Coordinates of C-alpha atoms in Angstrom, one line a residue:
M1 CA -13.7 -27.4 10.0
D2 CA -10.7 -28.1 7.8
W3 CA -11.5 -25.3 5.3
K4 CA -8.6 -26.0 3.0
K5 CA -9.8 -29.5 2.6
K6 CA -13.3 -28.2 2.0
I7 CA -12.2 -25.7 -0.6
S8 CA -10.3 -28.5 -2.4
E9 CA -13.5 -30.7 -2.4
V10 CA -15.7 -27.8 -3.7
V11 CA -13.2 -27.2 -6.5
K12 CA -12.8 -30.9 -7.4
G13 CA -16.6 -31.4 -7.3
H14 CA -17.4 -28.4 -9.6
S15 CA -18.4 -29.3 -13.2
D16 CA -16.4 -26.5 -14.9
V17 CA -13.1 -25.4 -13.4
K18 CA -10.4 -23.4 -15.2
A19 CA -7.3 -24.1 -13.2
N20 CA -4.3 -21.8 -13.9
P21 CA -5.5 -21.0 -17.4
P22 CA -3.3 -19.1 -19.9
R23 CA -3.3 -15.4 -19.6
D24 CA -4.9 -14.8 -23.0
F25 CA -7.7 -17.3 -22.0
M26 CA -8.5 -15.2 -18.9
I27 CA -8.6 -12.0 -21.0
R28 CA -10.9 -13.6 -23.6
E29 CA -13.2 -15.0 -20.9
A30 CA -13.4 -11.6 -19.1
V31 CA -14.4 -9.9 -22.3
G32 CA -16.7 -12.6 -23.6
R33 CA -18.5 -12.9 -20.3
G34 CA -19.2 -9.2 -20.1
E35 CA -16.9 -8.5 -17.1
C36 CA -15.1 -5.7 -19.1
I37 CA -14.8 -4.1 -22.5
V38 CA -11.7 -3.5 -24.7
S39 CA -10.5 0.1 -24.9
R40 CA -9.0 1.7 -28.0
H41 CA -5.4 0.7 -27.1
G42 CA -6.2 -2.8 -25.9
A43 CA -6.4 -2.4 -22.2
L44 CA -9.5 -3.7 -20.4
A45 CA -12.0 -1.3 -18.9
T46 CA -14.4 -2.3 -16.1
W47 CA -16.8 -0.6 -13.7
T48 CA -17.8 -1.8 -10.3
P49 CA -20.9 -1.0 -8.1
R50 CA -20.6 2.2 -6.2
E51 CA -19.8 0.5 -2.9
S52 CA -16.8 -1.1 -4.7
T53 CA -15.0 2.0 -6.0
G54 CA -12.5 1.7 -3.2
R55 CA -11.6 -0.4 -0.2
S56 CA -14.2 -0.8 2.6
P57 CA -12.2 -0.5 5.8
K58 CA -15.2 -1.0 8.1
D59 CA -16.0 -4.3 6.4
T60 CA -12.4 -5.5 6.5
V61 CA -12.0 -7.8 9.6
I62 CA -9.6 -10.1 11.3
V63 CA -10.4 -13.3 13.2
R64 CA -9.5 -12.8 16.9
R65 CA -8.6 -15.8 19.0
P66 CA -6.8 -16.2 22.3
E67 CA -3.7 -18.0 21.0
S68 CA -2.7 -15.1 18.6
E69 CA -4.6 -12.0 19.8
A70 CA -1.6 -10.6 21.6
N71 CA 0.3 -10.2 18.3
I72 CA -2.2 -7.6 17.0
D73 CA -2.8 -4.0 18.1
W74 CA -6.5 -4.0 18.6
D75 CA -6.4 -0.4 19.5
S76 CA -5.6 0.5 15.9
P77 CA -8.9 1.6 14.3
N78 CA -8.3 -0.6 11.3
N79 CA -7.9 -3.9 13.2
I80 CA -11.6 -4.8 13.5
P81 CA -12.1 -8.2 15.2
I82 CA -14.6 -10.9 14.4
D83 CA -15.0 -14.3 16.0
E84 CA -14.1 -17.6 14.3
T85 CA -17.8 -18.5 14.0
T86 CA -18.6 -15.5 11.9
F87 CA -15.6 -16.1 9.7
D88 CA -16.7 -19.7 9.2
M89 CA -20.2 -18.6 8.3
A90 CA -18.9 -16.3 5.6
M91 CA -16.5 -18.9 4.3
A92 CA -19.4 -21.5 4.1
D93 CA -21.6 -19.0 2.4
A94 CA -18.9 -18.0 -0.1
L95 CA -18.2 -21.7 -1.0
D96 CA -21.9 -22.3 -1.5
M97 CA -21.9 -19.4 -3.9
I98 CA -18.9 -20.8 -5.7
A99 CA -20.5 -24.2 -6.0
E100 CA -23.5 -22.7 -7.8
K101 CA -21.5 -20.8 -10.4
D102 CA -21.5 -22.1 -14.0
R103 CA -17.7 -21.7 -14.2
I104 CA -14.9 -21.0 -11.6
Y105 CA -11.3 -20.0 -12.0
V106 CA -8.4 -21.1 -9.8
T107 CA -5.0 -19.5 -9.8
D108 CA -1.9 -20.6 -7.9
R109 CA 0.6 -17.7 -7.5
V110 CA 2.9 -16.5 -4.7
I111 CA 3.5 -13.3 -2.8
G112 CA 7.2 -12.4 -2.6
A113 CA 10.1 -12.3 -5.1
D114 CA 12.5 -13.9 -2.6
P115 CA 11.9 -17.7 -2.8
A116 CA 13.0 -18.0 0.9
Y117 CA 9.7 -16.5 2.0
A118 CA 7.4 -16.6 -1.0
L119 CA 3.9 -17.3 0.3
P120 CA 1.9 -19.6 -2.0
V121 CA -1.7 -18.3 -2.6
R122 CA -4.5 -20.2 -4.2
A123 CA -7.3 -17.9 -5.3
V124 CA -10.7 -19.3 -6.2
T125 CA -13.3 -17.0 -7.9
D126 CA -16.2 -16.9 -10.3
Q127 CA -14.8 -13.9 -12.2
A128 CA -12.2 -14.2 -15.0
L129 CA -11.2 -10.6 -14.4
T130 CA -10.4 -11.3 -10.8
A131 CA -8.3 -14.3 -11.9
L132 CA -6.5 -12.0 -14.3
F133 CA -6.0 -9.5 -11.5
T134 CA -4.1 -12.1 -9.5
D135 CA -2.0 -12.9 -12.6
N136 CA -1.1 -9.2 -12.9
M137 CA -0.4 -8.6 -9.2
F138 CA 0.8 -11.9 -7.7
R139 CA 4.0 -13.6 -8.8
P140 CA 4.6 -16.8 -10.7
V141 CA 5.4 -19.9 -8.6
P142 CA 9.2 -20.2 -8.5
E143 CA 10.9 -23.5 -9.2
E144 CA 12.6 -23.3 -5.8
L145 CA 9.4 -22.8 -3.8
N146 CA 10.3 -25.7 -1.6
R147 CA 12.9 -23.4 -0.1
S148 CA 10.2 -21.1 1.3
I149 CA 9.4 -21.0 5.0
F150 CA 5.8 -21.0 3.9
A151 CA 6.0 -23.8 1.3
D152 CA 4.0 -26.3 3.3
N153 CA 1.2 -24.0 4.5
P154 CA -0.3 -22.0 1.6
F155 CA -2.9 -19.3 1.9
N156 CA -6.3 -19.9 0.4
L157 CA -8.5 -17.0 -0.8
I158 CA -12.1 -17.2 -1.9
V159 CA -13.4 -14.2 -3.9
V160 CA -17.1 -13.7 -5.0
P161 CA -17.0 -10.0 -5.8
Y162 CA -20.6 -9.5 -7.0
D163 CA -22.5 -11.7 -4.6
K164 CA -23.8 -10.4 -1.2
L165 CA -24.2 -11.8 2.2
D166 CA -27.7 -12.1 3.8
P167 CA -27.8 -9.1 6.2
E168 CA -30.3 -10.8 8.5
R169 CA -28.1 -13.9 8.9
Y170 CA -25.2 -11.6 10.0
A171 CA -27.1 -9.2 12.3
G172 CA -25.0 -8.6 15.4
R173 CA -22.0 -10.0 13.7
L174 CA -21.0 -7.5 11.1
R175 CA -21.2 -3.7 11.1
V176 CA -24.4 -1.8 11.2
L177 CA -24.9 0.6 8.3
P178 CA -26.2 4.2 8.8
D179 CA -29.7 3.0 7.8
G180 CA -29.7 0.4 10.6
K181 CA -29.2 -2.6 8.4
T182 CA -26.3 -5.0 8.6
S183 CA -23.6 -4.9 6.0
D184 CA -23.8 -7.5 3.2
M185 CA -20.0 -7.2 2.4
I186 CA -17.0 -8.8 4.0
V187 CA -13.2 -8.8 3.5
A188 CA -12.0 -11.2 6.1
M189 CA -8.6 -12.7 7.1
D190 CA -7.8 -15.6 9.4
F191 CA -4.1 -15.4 9.9
D192 CA -3.8 -18.6 11.9
R193 CA -5.5 -20.8 9.4
R194 CA -4.2 -18.8 6.4
L195 CA -7.6 -18.2 4.9
G196 CA -9.2 -15.2 3.3
V197 CA -12.7 -14.5 2.0
I198 CA -14.1 -11.6 0.1
V199 CA -17.9 -11.3 -0.6
G200 CA -19.5 -8.3 -2.1
S201 CA -16.4 -6.1 -2.9
A202 CA -15.5 -5.9 -6.6
Y203 CA -12.7 -3.5 -6.0
G204 CA -9.4 -5.1 -7.1
G205 CA -7.6 -3.4 -4.2
S206 CA -9.5 -5.6 -1.8
V207 CA -7.7 -8.6 -3.1
K208 CA -4.3 -6.9 -3.3
K209 CA -4.5 -5.3 0.2
L210 CA -5.9 -8.4 1.9
M211 CA -2.7 -10.3 0.9
F212 CA -0.5 -7.3 1.8
T213 CA -2.0 -7.3 5.3
V214 CA -1.4 -11.0 5.6
M215 CA 2.3 -10.6 4.7
N216 CA 2.6 -7.7 7.1
Y217 CA 1.3 -10.0 9.9
M218 CA 3.3 -13.1 9.1
L219 CA 6.7 -11.7 8.2
P220 CA 7.7 -10.0 11.5
G221 CA 7.3 -13.4 13.2
E222 CA 9.9 -14.7 10.8
G223 CA 12.3 -11.8 11.4
I224 CA 11.4 -10.0 8.2
L225 CA 10.4 -6.4 8.0
P226 CA 7.4 -5.7 5.7
L227 CA 7.3 -2.2 4.2
H228 CA 4.7 -0.1 2.3
C229 CA 7.3 1.5 0.0
S230 CA 8.7 1.7 -3.5
A231 CA 12.2 0.4 -4.2
N232 CA 14.8 1.0 -6.9
E233 CA 18.4 0.2 -7.6
G234 CA 21.3 2.2 -9.1
E235 CA 23.8 0.9 -11.6
S236 CA 26.2 0.0 -8.8
G237 CA 23.6 -2.2 -7.1
D238 CA 22.8 0.4 -4.4
C239 CA 19.2 0.0 -3.2
A240 CA 16.9 2.9 -2.0
L241 CA 13.5 2.8 -0.5
L242 CA 10.8 5.5 -0.6
L243 CA 8.0 5.5 1.9
G244 CA 5.1 8.0 1.7
L245 CA 1.3 8.3 1.7
S246 CA -0.8 9.4 -1.2
G247 CA 0.1 12.8 -2.6
T248 CA 3.7 12.8 -1.3
G249 CA 5.3 12.0 -4.6
K250 CA 6.4 8.3 -3.9
T251 CA 5.5 7.1 -7.4
T252 CA 6.9 10.1 -9.2
L253 CA 10.2 10.2 -7.3
S254 CA 10.8 6.4 -7.5
A255 CA 10.4 6.4 -11.3
D256 CA 14.0 7.6 -11.8
P257 CA 15.4 6.9 -15.4
G258 CA 18.8 6.2 -13.9
R259 CA 17.6 3.6 -11.4
A260 CA 15.8 0.3 -12.0
L261 CA 12.5 -0.2 -10.3
L262 CA 12.0 -3.2 -8.1
G263 CA 8.4 -2.4 -7.3
D264 CA 6.2 0.6 -6.3
D265 CA 4.3 -0.5 -3.2
E266 CA 5.1 -3.6 -1.1
H267 CA 8.5 -5.0 -0.1
G268 CA 10.1 -7.2 2.5
W269 CA 13.5 -6.6 4.2
S270 CA 15.1 -9.8 5.3
E271 CA 18.7 -10.9 6.1
R272 CA 19.1 -11.3 2.4
G273 CA 18.1 -7.8 1.4
I274 CA 15.0 -6.3 -0.2
A275 CA 12.4 -8.2 -2.2
N276 CA 9.2 -7.0 -3.9
F277 CA 6.0 -8.8 -2.9
E278 CA 4.2 -8.2 -6.2
N279 CA 4.3 -8.9 -9.9
G280 CA 2.6 -5.7 -11.0
C281 CA 1.4 -2.2 -10.1
Y282 CA -2.0 -0.9 -9.0
A283 CA -1.8 2.8 -10.0
K284 CA -4.1 5.6 -9.2
L285 CA -5.2 7.2 -12.4
I286 CA -6.9 10.5 -11.6
D287 CA -5.4 13.3 -13.7
L288 CA -2.8 10.9 -15.2
S289 CA -1.1 12.4 -18.2
S290 CA 1.7 11.3 -20.6
K291 CA 3.7 14.3 -19.6
K292 CA 3.5 13.9 -15.8
E293 CA 3.7 10.1 -15.5
P294 CA 4.9 8.7 -18.9
E295 CA 5.8 5.3 -17.5
I296 CA 2.4 4.6 -16.0
Y297 CA 0.6 6.2 -18.9
N298 CA 2.5 4.0 -21.5
A299 CA 2.1 0.9 -19.3
I300 CA -1.7 1.3 -19.5
L301 CA -2.2 2.8 -22.9
H302 CA 0.5 1.2 -25.1
D303 CA -1.1 -0.3 -28.3
D304 CA -1.4 -4.0 -28.3
N305 CA -3.8 -6.8 -29.3
Y306 CA -6.2 -7.0 -26.3
L307 CA -5.3 -10.7 -25.8
E308 CA -1.7 -9.7 -25.2
H309 CA -2.4 -6.6 -23.2
G310 CA -4.3 -7.4 -20.0
A311 CA -4.0 -4.1 -18.2
I312 CA -7.2 -3.6 -16.1
V313 CA -8.6 -0.1 -15.8
E314 CA -11.2 0.2 -13.0
N315 CA -13.8 3.0 -12.9
A316 CA -12.3 5.5 -15.3
M317 CA -14.4 7.4 -17.7
V318 CA -14.3 5.9 -21.3
Y319 CA -15.9 7.5 -24.3
P320 CA -17.7 5.5 -27.0
N321 CA -14.6 5.6 -29.1
G322 CA -12.7 3.7 -26.4
I323 CA -10.6 6.6 -25.2
F324 CA -10.1 7.1 -21.5
D325 CA -10.6 10.5 -19.8
F326 CA -8.5 10.3 -16.6
Y327 CA -9.5 13.9 -15.6
D328 CA -13.2 13.0 -15.2
D329 CA -13.8 11.9 -11.6
R330 CA -17.6 11.6 -11.8
I331 CA -17.4 7.8 -11.2
T332 CA -14.7 8.1 -8.5
P333 CA -11.5 10.0 -7.9
N334 CA -10.0 6.6 -7.1
S335 CA -9.9 5.1 -10.6
R336 CA -7.1 2.5 -10.8
A337 CA -5.1 0.4 -13.2
S338 CA -3.6 -3.0 -12.7
Y339 CA -0.7 -4.0 -15.0
P340 CA 2.4 -6.2 -14.8
L341 CA 5.7 -4.6 -13.9
R342 CA 7.2 -5.7 -17.2
Y343 CA 5.1 -3.0 -18.9
L344 CA 7.5 -0.4 -17.4
T345 CA 10.7 0.3 -19.3
N346 CA 13.3 0.4 -16.5
I347 CA 12.8 -2.5 -14.0
K348 CA 14.9 -5.1 -12.3
P349 CA 13.0 -8.3 -13.4
S350 CA 14.1 -10.3 -10.4
S351 CA 12.6 -7.6 -8.1
V352 CA 15.2 -8.3 -5.4
S353 CA 18.2 -6.3 -4.2
G354 CA 20.7 -6.0 -1.4
H355 CA 20.2 -4.1 1.8
P356 CA 19.1 -0.5 1.3
K357 CA 21.8 2.2 1.5
T358 CA 19.2 5.0 1.7
I359 CA 15.6 5.2 2.9
L360 CA 13.5 8.3 2.2
F361 CA 10.4 9.1 4.2
L362 CA 8.2 11.4 2.1
T363 CA 5.8 13.9 3.6
A364 CA 3.7 16.7 1.9
D365 CA 3.6 19.1 4.8
A366 CA 1.0 21.7 3.7
N367 CA 1.9 23.8 6.7
G368 CA 5.2 24.8 5.2
I369 CA 7.0 24.0 8.4
L370 CA 9.1 20.9 8.0
P371 CA 12.5 21.2 6.3
P372 CA 12.6 20.1 2.6
V373 CA 15.3 17.5 3.6
S374 CA 16.7 16.4 6.9
K375 CA 18.6 13.4 8.3
L376 CA 17.3 11.1 11.0
T377 CA 19.0 9.2 13.7
P378 CA 17.9 5.6 14.1
E379 CA 15.7 6.6 17.0
Q380 CA 14.2 9.5 15.0
A381 CA 13.6 7.2 12.0
M382 CA 11.7 4.8 14.3
F383 CA 9.6 7.8 15.6
W384 CA 8.8 9.1 12.1
F385 CA 8.1 5.6 10.9
L386 CA 5.6 5.2 13.7
M387 CA 3.9 8.6 12.9
G388 CA 3.7 8.3 9.1
Y389 CA 2.9 12.0 8.8
T390 CA 1.5 14.1 5.9
S391 CA -1.3 16.7 5.5
K392 CA -4.7 16.8 4.0
L393 CA -5.2 19.9 2.0
A394 CA -7.9 22.6 2.3
G395 CA -10.6 21.8 -0.3
T396 CA -9.9 18.0 -0.5
E397 CA -12.8 17.2 1.9
T398 CA -15.9 19.2 2.9
G399 CA -15.2 21.4 5.8
I400 CA -11.4 21.4 5.5
V401 CA -10.3 25.0 5.3
E402 CA -6.8 24.6 6.8
P403 CA -4.2 21.9 6.3
V404 CA -5.1 18.9 8.6
S405 CA -2.3 16.8 10.1
T406 CA -2.7 13.1 9.0
F407 CA -0.9 10.2 10.6
S408 CA -0.8 6.7 9.2
R409 CA 1.6 4.4 11.1
F410 CA 4.4 3.0 9.0
F411 CA 3.0 4.9 6.0
G412 CA 0.3 2.2 5.7
Q413 CA -1.8 2.0 8.9
P414 CA -4.7 -0.1 7.5
F415 CA -2.4 -2.9 6.4
M416 CA 0.0 -3.1 9.4
P417 CA -1.9 -5.2 12.0
R418 CA 0.8 -6.1 14.5
N419 CA 1.8 -4.2 17.6
P420 CA 3.8 -1.1 16.6
D421 CA 7.1 -2.0 18.2
D422 CA 7.2 -5.2 16.0
Y423 CA 7.8 -2.9 13.0
A424 CA 9.6 0.1 14.6
S425 CA 12.3 -1.8 16.5
M426 CA 13.0 -4.0 13.5
L427 CA 13.6 -0.9 11.3
G428 CA 16.0 0.5 13.9
G429 CA 17.9 -2.8 14.1
R430 CA 18.2 -3.1 10.4
M431 CA 19.4 0.5 10.0
R432 CA 22.2 -0.1 12.6
E433 CA 23.2 -3.5 11.2
H434 CA 23.5 -2.3 7.6
G435 CA 24.5 1.3 8.0
T436 CA 21.4 2.6 6.3
T437 CA 20.7 6.3 6.3
V438 CA 17.2 7.7 6.6
Y439 CA 16.2 11.1 5.3
L440 CA 12.9 12.9 5.8
V441 CA 11.9 14.7 2.5
N442 CA 9.1 17.3 2.6
T443 CA 7.6 17.6 -0.9
G444 CA 5.0 20.0 0.5
W445 CA 5.0 23.8 0.9
S446 CA 7.6 26.4 1.3
G447 CA 7.4 30.1 2.2
G448 CA 4.1 29.7 4.0
P449 CA 1.2 27.2 4.3
F450 CA -1.1 26.0 1.5
G451 CA -2.8 29.1 0.1
V452 CA 0.1 31.4 1.0
G453 CA 3.4 29.6 0.1
K454 CA 4.1 27.4 -2.9
R455 CA 4.6 23.7 -3.4
M456 CA 8.3 22.8 -3.3
D457 CA 9.7 22.9 -6.8
I458 CA 9.9 19.4 -8.1
D459 CA 13.4 20.0 -9.6
L460 CA 14.7 21.1 -6.2
T461 CA 13.0 18.0 -4.6
R462 CA 14.7 15.8 -7.2
A463 CA 18.0 17.4 -6.5
M464 CA 17.6 16.7 -2.8
V465 CA 16.6 13.1 -3.4
E466 CA 19.5 12.6 -5.7
A467 CA 21.9 14.1 -3.1
A468 CA 20.5 11.8 -0.4
I469 CA 20.7 8.6 -2.5
S470 CA 24.1 9.4 -4.0
G471 CA 25.6 10.0 -0.6
A472 CA 26.3 13.7 -1.2
L473 CA 24.5 14.6 2.0
K474 CA 26.3 12.2 4.3
D475 CA 29.2 14.3 5.3
V476 CA 27.9 17.9 5.0
E477 CA 27.4 20.1 8.1
Y478 CA 24.0 19.7 9.8
K479 CA 22.0 22.0 12.2
Q480 CA 19.4 20.5 14.5
D481 CA 15.8 21.8 14.4
T482 CA 15.2 22.2 18.1
L483 CA 11.4 21.8 17.9
F484 CA 11.2 18.8 15.5
K485 CA 14.6 17.5 16.5
V486 CA 15.7 16.5 12.9
F487 CA 19.1 17.4 11.5
V488 CA 19.0 19.9 8.6
P489 CA 21.8 20.2 6.1
T490 CA 23.4 23.6 5.7
T491 CA 24.2 22.9 2.1
C492 CA 22.8 20.6 -0.6
P493 CA 24.0 20.3 -4.3
G494 CA 21.7 22.1 -6.6
V495 CA 19.6 23.7 -3.9
P496 CA 19.8 27.3 -2.6
A497 CA 21.0 27.3 1.0
E498 CA 18.1 29.6 2.2
V499 CA 15.5 27.1 1.0
L500 CA 16.8 24.3 3.3
W501 CA 15.7 26.1 6.5
P502 CA 11.9 26.7 6.2
R503 CA 11.8 29.7 8.5
N504 CA 14.0 31.6 6.1
T505 CA 11.4 31.3 3.3
W506 CA 8.5 32.9 5.4
A507 CA 7.9 36.6 5.2
D508 CA 6.4 36.6 8.7
K509 CA 8.7 34.7 11.1
D510 CA 6.2 35.0 14.0
D511 CA 3.6 33.3 11.9
Y512 CA 6.1 30.5 11.2
D513 CA 6.8 30.1 14.9
L514 CA 3.1 30.0 15.8
R515 CA 2.3 27.4 13.1
A516 CA 5.3 25.3 14.0
R517 CA 4.2 25.1 17.6
K518 CA 0.7 24.1 16.5
L519 CA 2.1 21.4 14.3
S520 CA 4.3 20.1 17.1
E521 CA 1.2 20.0 19.3
D522 CA -0.6 17.8 16.7
F523 CA 2.3 15.4 16.8
L524 CA 2.3 15.2 20.5
A525 CA -1.5 14.7 20.7
Y526 CA -1.5 11.9 18.2
F527 CA 1.5 10.2 19.7
N528 CA 0.0 10.2 23.2
K529 CA -3.3 8.8 21.8
A530 CA -1.8 6.1 19.7
Y531 CA 1.4 5.0 21.5
R532 CA 1.4 6.3 25.1
D533 CA 0.6 2.8 26.5
K534 CA 2.5 0.7 24.0
G535 CA 5.7 0.3 26.0
L536 CA 7.9 2.0 23.4
D537 CA 11.6 2.6 24.1
S538 CA 12.2 5.9 25.9
A539 CA 14.8 6.9 23.2
I540 CA 12.0 6.7 20.6
V541 CA 9.5 8.6 22.8
A542 CA 12.0 11.4 23.3
Q543 CA 12.0 12.2 19.6
C544 CA 8.4 13.4 19.7
P545 CA 8.0 17.2 19.4
G546 CA 6.9 18.7 22.7
I547 CA 8.6 16.0 24.8

């Protein structure tokens, strides 16, 4: 089946198609059709069914076929295969649903600020709010799109967020729920045919992350490294990247008033430099305040006519007077806002920069073991990139009473489908070619683990980040941590020297040594489980604690 031709036929045959409508039209439609309401400040508020308050990883699937299956790491728990027949069934059902809608919306956008590899994306949906989401998050089609390596083969995405699949029809094909029934939701990707289909997930992140995963698959094959990171640029044009999982401070530390933001989440590193994939941000809102995150707060809650605003707030508490309460997590702790980058005050509109001078890997080590800042060799950078380490804190999930080591490859495991060396070796190569320095920054605990020590002072963390990005840490003396093998500076501007070596901050040095060994064992156990049989370079393997 030529699905792109079929999609075109369904769209052309529909009686009411709004193709690339103006932004204010999509906003008016979303409000008028009851898909959202207007908040006090003009932003749009919407609520999804309970199963759509976050991504559904177990319903997110990839077509597996012989000609391309070797490109994907099927051992990764997030790479769930389906056969082509199942995908085709879902696509056929989704198009039947689209054909029955009274009105549909089509948007043509691109993923990628660099026209050399901008991926054209046609999204077809029955929801004006979903169309607006693509307008917020995906980029306008550039005039020079014909230069793109992907210009002649666009991606087509069908989204019917509130419809459901027939569980009986998909029995034995999709996942079995705890009650024994088959799932009625699918978020599916066919990389080879450049097709995507979403049925039953109204979470905006399903659209965003599906396309991020697609780029993360396609770009390495073109010699481009995709990264789950934020990026900013100094006045002299120096670019810095920050990679880190939720809770590590990526958003906070990348929002530097002295540096222009390229983007906060998804970038590519090509022979031309760094380029943002997106047109907007999709920010987590729980506990958001004007004091802690003024840029995000103002992007969402600036006063404007609702037809000019268009920020989308998902699943946050709203009072009858139209005021949000971001501290109330009764709906979900994963409330989100989608808004264009231009709503921030200090951005680089082109969203492109040169090759990064500095990369920061952020971790929030709740054990209080890792140094607050350390320098990594290329081999160490590849190792820590593979590991994507941080900690879950006691109290964040039922049964967690001690910090739990968490590993998410490349700081974005669910969205990095290829074999691990495809990403790791490219990072090492880029570092060597462009003289990029990588630092590991621990924004977690000092003086003891969570519950005993204290979170690293944000002002000290900012001082270390500034020193790393400015180059002040390049030529200072370093001492190697013999267990974790990283290189720790003996001095750092604005930071007391004793803070730099974590063992100095612990009252009980024996306790530190015991916990350090336990953490190193966690690293070794995960590394052996995830990468033992992946044929990694021995120089990378040698950087693992315990080896």
